[in-house]
Coordinates of C-alpha atoms in Angstrom, one line a residue:
M1 CA -28.7 96.4 26.3
P2 CA -28.5 92.6 25.7
F3 CA -31.5 90.4 25.5
A4 CA -32.0 86.6 25.5
L5 CA -35.7 86.5 25.4
S6 CA -37.8 83.6 26.7
A7 CA -41.1 82.3 25.4
C8 CA -43.1 84.2 28.0
A9 CA -41.5 87.6 27.1
R10 CA -44.4 88.6 24.7
P11 CA -47.7 86.9 23.6
A12 CA -47.5 85.0 20.4
P13 CA -48.6 87.1 17.3
A14 CA -51.7 86.1 15.4
A15 CA -52.2 84.5 12.0
G16 CA -53.4 87.0 9.5
A17 CA -57.2 87.2 9.4
E18 CA -57.7 89.9 6.8
A19 CA -59.2 89.1 3.4
P20 CA -56.8 89.3 0.5
R21 CA -56.8 92.7 -1.3
T22 CA -55.5 94.0 -4.6
E23 CA -53.5 97.0 -5.7
P24 CA -52.8 98.2 -9.2
S25 CA -49.2 98.2 -10.4
Q26 CA -47.6 99.3 -13.7
A27 CA -47.7 95.7 -14.9
G28 CA -51.2 94.8 -13.7
T29 CA -53.1 93.9 -10.6
L30 CA -51.1 92.8 -7.5
R31 CA -52.7 90.5 -4.9
I32 CA -51.8 91.0 -1.3
E33 CA -52.4 88.5 1.5
T34 CA -51.7 89.0 5.2
I35 CA -50.0 85.8 6.6
A36 CA -49.3 87.0 10.2
T37 CA -49.6 90.1 12.3
G38 CA -48.4 91.3 15.7
L39 CA -44.7 90.8 15.0
E40 CA -42.5 93.2 17.0
H41 CA -40.3 95.0 14.5
P42 CA -39.6 92.0 12.4
W43 CA -36.3 92.3 10.5
A44 CA -35.9 89.3 8.2
V45 CA -37.9 86.3 6.8
A46 CA -36.4 83.0 5.6
L47 CA -38.6 80.7 3.4
L48 CA -38.7 77.1 4.7
P49 CA -39.1 74.1 2.4
D50 CA -42.4 73.1 4.1
D51 CA -43.9 76.5 3.0
G52 CA -43.4 77.9 6.5
F53 CA -41.2 80.8 7.6
L54 CA -38.6 81.8 10.1
V55 CA -38.9 85.5 11.1
T56 CA -36.5 87.5 13.3
E57 CA -37.8 90.2 15.6
R58 CA -35.3 93.0 16.3
P59 CA -35.6 92.8 20.1
G60 CA -34.1 89.3 20.0
R61 CA -36.7 86.7 19.1
L62 CA -36.8 84.1 16.3
R63 CA -40.2 82.8 15.5
R64 CA -41.5 80.0 13.2
I65 CA -44.6 80.7 11.2
S66 CA -46.5 77.8 9.5
A67 CA -47.8 78.0 6.0
D68 CA -51.3 78.9 7.3
G69 CA -49.9 81.7 9.4
Q70 CA -49.7 80.1 12.9
V71 CA -46.9 81.9 14.8
S72 CA -44.8 80.0 17.4
A73 CA -43.5 81.1 20.7
P74 CA -40.0 82.5 20.5
L75 CA -37.6 79.7 19.6
A76 CA -34.9 78.7 22.2
G77 CA -31.2 78.9 21.5
V78 CA -31.0 82.4 20.0
P79 CA -27.9 84.3 20.9
A80 CA -28.1 87.3 23.2
V81 CA -28.3 90.6 21.3
F82 CA -27.7 94.3 21.8
A83 CA -31.2 95.5 21.3
D84 CA -30.8 99.2 21.2
G85 CA -31.4 101.7 18.4
Q86 CA -30.8 99.9 15.1
G87 CA -29.2 96.9 16.9
G88 CA -30.8 93.6 17.7
L89 CA -31.5 90.3 15.9
L90 CA -31.2 91.0 12.2
D91 CA -30.9 88.6 9.2
V92 CA -31.9 85.0 9.0
V93 CA -31.1 82.8 6.0
L94 CA -31.0 79.0 5.3
D95 CA -27.7 77.4 4.7
P96 CA -27.2 76.2 1.1
G97 CA -27.3 72.6 2.4
F98 CA -30.3 73.2 4.7
T99 CA -32.4 70.2 3.5
G100 CA -29.7 67.9 4.8
N101 CA -28.1 69.8 7.7
K102 CA -31.0 72.0 9.0
R103 CA -28.4 74.8 9.4
V104 CA -29.5 78.4 9.6
W105 CA -27.4 81.6 9.7
L106 CA -28.2 84.6 11.8
S107 CA -26.7 88.1 11.9
Y108 CA -27.1 90.3 14.9
A109 CA -25.7 93.1 17.0
E110 CA -23.6 91.3 19.6
P111 CA -23.1 93.0 23.0
G112 CA -19.6 93.6 24.3
E113 CA -18.1 95.0 27.5
D114 CA -19.0 98.4 28.9
G115 CA -22.0 99.0 26.6
T116 CA -20.2 98.3 23.3
A117 CA -21.5 96.2 20.5
G118 CA -20.6 94.9 17.0
T119 CA -22.1 93.0 14.1
A120 CA -21.8 89.2 14.4
A121 CA -23.0 86.2 12.5
A122 CA -23.6 82.7 13.8
T123 CA -24.8 79.3 12.5
A124 CA -27.1 76.9 14.3
T125 CA -29.2 73.8 13.7
L126 CA -32.9 74.3 13.5
G127 CA -35.0 71.8 15.5
D128 CA -38.7 71.6 16.4
A129 CA -38.2 73.5 19.7
G130 CA -35.5 75.9 18.7
L131 CA -31.8 76.2 17.8
S132 CA -28.9 74.0 18.9
D133 CA -25.2 73.9 18.2
L134 CA -24.9 77.6 18.0
H135 CA -21.5 78.6 16.5
V136 CA -20.3 82.2 16.1
V137 CA -18.5 82.4 12.7
Y138 CA -17.9 86.1 12.5
R139 CA -17.4 89.0 14.9
Q140 CA -16.8 92.7 13.9
V141 CA -13.8 94.1 15.7
P142 CA -13.3 96.3 17.5
K143 CA -16.7 96.5 19.3
L144 CA -17.8 100.2 19.7
E145 CA -20.3 102.2 21.7
G146 CA -23.4 103.5 19.9
P147 CA -26.7 102.1 18.7
N148 CA -26.4 102.7 14.9
H149 CA -25.2 101.2 11.6
F150 CA -24.9 97.4 12.2
G151 CA -26.2 96.4 8.7
S152 CA -26.6 93.4 8.3
R153 CA -27.5 90.8 5.6
I154 CA -26.1 87.4 4.6
A155 CA -25.8 86.0 1.1
F156 CA -24.1 83.0 -0.5
D157 CA -22.3 83.0 -3.9
G158 CA -23.0 79.3 -4.7
K159 CA -19.2 78.6 -4.7
G160 CA -18.7 77.8 -1.1
H161 CA -18.5 81.4 0.2
V162 CA -20.7 83.6 2.4
F163 CA -20.9 87.4 2.3
I164 CA -21.8 89.3 5.5
S165 CA -22.7 93.0 5.2
Q166 CA -22.4 95.5 8.1
G167 CA -22.1 99.2 8.8
E168 CA -19.4 101.6 9.9
R169 CA -21.1 102.0 13.3
N170 CA -21.7 105.7 12.5
Q171 CA -18.0 106.4 12.7
K172 CA -17.4 107.5 9.1
E173 CA -13.6 107.4 9.0
L174 CA -13.5 103.7 9.9
A175 CA -15.0 102.7 6.5
Q176 CA -11.6 103.6 4.9
D177 CA -9.5 101.9 7.6
L178 CA -8.5 98.3 6.5
E179 CA -7.3 97.5 10.0
V180 CA -10.9 97.4 11.3
L181 CA -14.0 95.7 10.1
Q182 CA -16.5 98.6 10.3
G183 CA -17.8 99.6 6.9
K184 CA -16.6 96.5 5.2
L185 CA -18.3 93.7 3.2
V186 CA -16.7 90.5 4.4
R187 CA -16.3 87.1 2.6
L188 CA -15.8 83.8 4.4
N189 CA -15.8 80.1 3.6
L190 CA -19.0 78.4 4.8
D191 CA -17.1 76.9 7.8
G192 CA -16.2 80.5 8.9
S193 CA -12.6 80.2 7.7
L194 CA -10.8 82.8 5.5
P195 CA -10.7 82.2 1.8
A196 CA -7.2 82.1 0.5
D197 CA -8.2 84.2 -2.6
N198 CA -9.7 87.1 -0.6
P199 CA -8.3 90.4 -2.0
F200 CA -6.4 91.2 1.2
A201 CA -5.6 87.6 2.3
G202 CA -1.9 88.1 2.1
G203 CA -1.8 91.6 3.4
V204 CA -0.2 93.0 6.5
G205 CA -2.1 95.4 8.7
V206 CA -5.4 94.7 7.0
R207 CA -8.3 92.4 7.9
R208 CA -8.1 89.4 5.7
A209 CA -11.9 88.8 5.7
V210 CA -12.5 92.1 3.8
W211 CA -14.0 91.8 0.3
S212 CA -14.7 95.5 -0.3
Y213 CA -14.7 98.6 1.7
G214 CA -15.8 102.3 1.9
H215 CA -19.4 101.3 2.8
R216 CA -21.8 103.2 5.1
N217 CA -24.6 100.9 6.3
M218 CA -25.4 97.9 4.1
Q219 CA -28.9 96.5 4.7
G220 CA -29.5 94.8 1.3
L221 CA -27.6 91.9 -0.2
A222 CA -28.5 89.5 -3.0
V223 CA -27.0 87.4 -5.7
D224 CA -28.5 87.7 -9.2
P225 CA -29.4 84.1 -10.1
R226 CA -28.9 84.8 -13.8
T227 CA -25.3 85.8 -13.5
G228 CA -24.0 84.9 -10.0
R229 CA -23.1 88.6 -9.5
L230 CA -23.5 90.1 -6.0
W231 CA -25.6 93.2 -5.6
Q232 CA -25.7 95.3 -2.4
S233 CA -27.7 98.3 -1.2
E234 CA -26.8 100.8 1.5
H235 CA -28.0 103.8 3.3
G236 CA -26.5 107.1 2.4
P237 CA -26.9 110.1 4.6
R238 CA -29.5 112.8 3.5
G239 CA -29.7 111.6 -0.1
G240 CA -27.2 109.2 -1.6
D241 CA -28.8 105.8 -0.9
E242 CA -27.1 103.5 -3.4
I243 CA -26.8 100.2 -5.1
N244 CA -23.4 98.7 -5.7
R245 CA -22.1 95.5 -7.3
P246 CA -19.1 95.0 -5.0
E247 CA -16.0 93.5 -6.5
A248 CA -12.9 92.2 -4.8
G249 CA -10.7 94.8 -3.1
K250 CA -12.5 97.8 -4.4
N251 CA -13.2 101.0 -2.5
Y252 CA -16.8 102.3 -2.6
G253 CA -15.9 105.7 -1.3
W254 CA -17.7 106.5 1.9
P255 CA -17.2 109.1 3.4
V256 CA -14.6 110.5 0.9
I257 CA -17.2 110.5 -2.0
S258 CA -20.9 110.5 -1.6
D259 CA -24.1 111.9 -3.2
G260 CA -25.5 112.5 0.2
M261 CA -25.5 115.5 2.6
N262 CA -25.1 116.2 6.3
Y263 CA -28.5 115.7 8.0
L264 CA -28.1 119.0 10.0
T265 CA -26.6 121.3 7.5
N266 CA -27.7 119.8 4.1
L267 CA -24.1 120.4 3.0
P268 CA -21.5 117.7 2.3
Y269 CA -19.7 116.3 5.4
P270 CA -16.2 117.8 6.0
E271 CA -14.7 114.4 5.1
T272 CA -16.5 114.3 1.7
S273 CA -14.5 115.8 -1.2
G274 CA -17.2 115.3 -3.9
R275 CA -19.0 112.6 -5.8
E276 CA -15.9 111.1 -7.5
A277 CA -12.3 110.4 -6.7
A278 CA -9.5 108.4 -8.2
G279 CA -9.4 104.8 -7.0
M280 CA -13.0 104.9 -5.7
E281 CA -16.1 103.4 -7.3
R282 CA -19.2 105.4 -8.2
P283 CA -22.6 103.7 -7.2
Y284 CA -24.2 101.6 -9.8
H285 CA -27.5 103.3 -9.0
V286 CA -28.2 106.2 -6.6
W287 CA -31.3 108.0 -5.2
A288 CA -31.2 111.8 -4.8
K289 CA -33.8 111.5 -2.1
S290 CA -33.1 108.6 0.3
P291 CA -35.9 105.9 0.5
A292 CA -33.8 104.2 3.3
L293 CA -33.2 100.9 1.6
S294 CA -33.4 97.6 3.4
G295 CA -33.9 94.0 2.2
M296 CA -33.5 93.2 -1.5
A297 CA -34.3 90.3 -3.8
F298 CA -34.3 89.4 -7.4
L299 CA -37.4 88.1 -9.2
V300 CA -36.0 86.5 -12.4
N301 CA -36.4 83.4 -14.4
H302 CA -40.2 83.6 -14.1
P303 CA -41.4 84.4 -17.7
E304 CA -45.0 83.8 -16.5
S305 CA -44.8 86.8 -14.2
A306 CA -45.2 90.4 -15.4
W307 CA -42.6 91.2 -12.8
N308 CA -40.0 89.0 -14.3
N309 CA -36.5 90.5 -14.4
S310 CA -37.1 92.8 -11.4
L311 CA -35.0 93.8 -8.4
L312 CA -37.2 94.4 -5.3
L313 CA -36.1 96.6 -2.4
G314 CA -37.7 97.5 0.9
A315 CA -37.9 101.2 1.7
L316 CA -38.1 102.4 5.4
A317 CA -38.5 106.1 5.2
G318 CA -40.0 105.7 1.8
Q319 CA -42.6 103.3 3.2
S320 CA -42.9 101.3 0.1
L321 CA -41.7 98.3 -1.9
I322 CA -39.5 99.5 -4.7
R323 CA -39.6 97.5 -7.9
L324 CA -36.7 98.2 -10.4
T325 CA -37.3 96.8 -13.9
L326 CA -34.1 95.2 -15.3
D327 CA -33.0 94.9 -18.9
G328 CA -30.2 92.5 -18.4
E329 CA -28.4 94.2 -15.6
R330 CA -29.4 97.7 -16.6
I331 CA -32.1 99.4 -14.4
V332 CA -34.7 100.9 -16.8
S333 CA -37.6 102.0 -14.6
E334 CA -38.8 102.2 -11.0
E335 CA -42.2 101.9 -9.3
R336 CA -43.3 102.2 -5.6
L337 CA -45.8 99.7 -4.3
L338 CA -47.6 99.1 -1.0
T339 CA -47.6 102.9 -0.3
D340 CA -51.2 102.7 1.1
L341 CA -49.9 100.6 4.0
G342 CA -48.0 103.6 5.5
S343 CA -45.5 101.0 6.8
R344 CA -41.7 100.7 6.7
I345 CA -40.8 97.7 4.5
R346 CA -37.9 95.9 6.1
D347 CA -37.4 92.7 4.1
V348 CA -38.4 91.2 0.9
R349 CA -37.8 87.6 -0.4
V350 CA -38.9 85.8 -3.5
A351 CA -40.1 82.2 -3.4
A352 CA -39.4 79.5 -6.0
D353 CA -42.9 79.9 -7.4
G354 CA -42.4 83.7 -8.0
K355 CA -44.5 84.9 -5.1
V356 CA -43.0 87.7 -3.0
Y357 CA -42.9 87.9 0.8
V358 CA -42.6 91.2 2.6
L359 CA -42.1 92.2 6.3
T360 CA -43.4 95.5 7.7
D361 CA -41.1 97.0 10.4
E362 CA -43.6 98.2 12.9
R363 CA -44.5 97.5 16.6
D364 CA -47.4 95.5 15.1
G365 CA -45.4 94.2 12.1
Q366 CA -46.9 92.0 9.4
L367 CA -45.7 89.2 7.1
L368 CA -47.4 89.6 3.7
R369 CA -47.5 87.5 0.6
L370 CA -47.7 89.2 -2.8
T371 CA -48.8 87.5 -6.0
P372 CA -47.5 89.6 -8.9
P373 CA -49.6 90.0 -12.0
A374 CA -49.3 87.4 -14.8
A375 CA -47.5 88.3 -17.9
T376 CA -49.7 89.1 -20.9
K377 CA -49.6 86.6 -23.7

């Protein structure tokens, strides 16, 4: 069901009033501050240059939060969304040229005819009262019925391209079909046009926006600042959550190969032939028990931090923040944080100063600031 919510749709959330607390981590003491509460299923947070924030709420609201935690009424100009199941208003990121153009990017489940929906992405200009000049730059086609597997995250490669992740809309076979966009990672130019060097740009009977395929439901996407390499996380079925480093034109296997099982039978799906197949990529990292991965961010180039060279991921079913320690690009250890909250962690972002911002995906969701422990000298 589509929503275009007004400022009176829900009372404004409150600034965080709790005193900061601490939690032990493998690398030392972690400091946790509550910036804002009362957010309804917040999905993504973008860090503004004035130390404020933009936060999406899945039912279809975009809010601005000041550095001291004051939460705005819903901003005007947000596109109507299909707010059902896993659908709604999803990612928000700042354009690479935001300081000059005030442009933001949104991904969302876009309603179609007869109850259908599909992942979409749009750009708009951020003003004091809301968004203007909304322009839809991407639409998943065809739109389908059903409330699940929309993705979606947005990431920039620093070379004039944007990546948009999505899901296969819970129709497994579509992830292998290059004539549709479900289950594909797409790559566009920043103006929404198709790059001439996309892997299928010259193909016939394929979608030219496709960068990689064979994906299930991608809810994490980040570029490693050290290397410029794109990393991506996605939900497997029962078991089989995975991290990939998607490369041009490659097939990441779903549903033909998977480490996961059918939710009902705990056996492989009929479409799944095993964990490996010729011409298909194994995951870079996989979990035997699904934490249900969502947002992801790198904490690198901060030698003063004991968390330097980490990959951080939100866990929904796992109700934690996952920290993977990196040795170069190799994952060498894992720890789970914020488990005492008992909350689904939907998004994680790292600020320029090395502090970490986290959203809890609840009816009374929170925006938290984490100060990692300092590195020992």
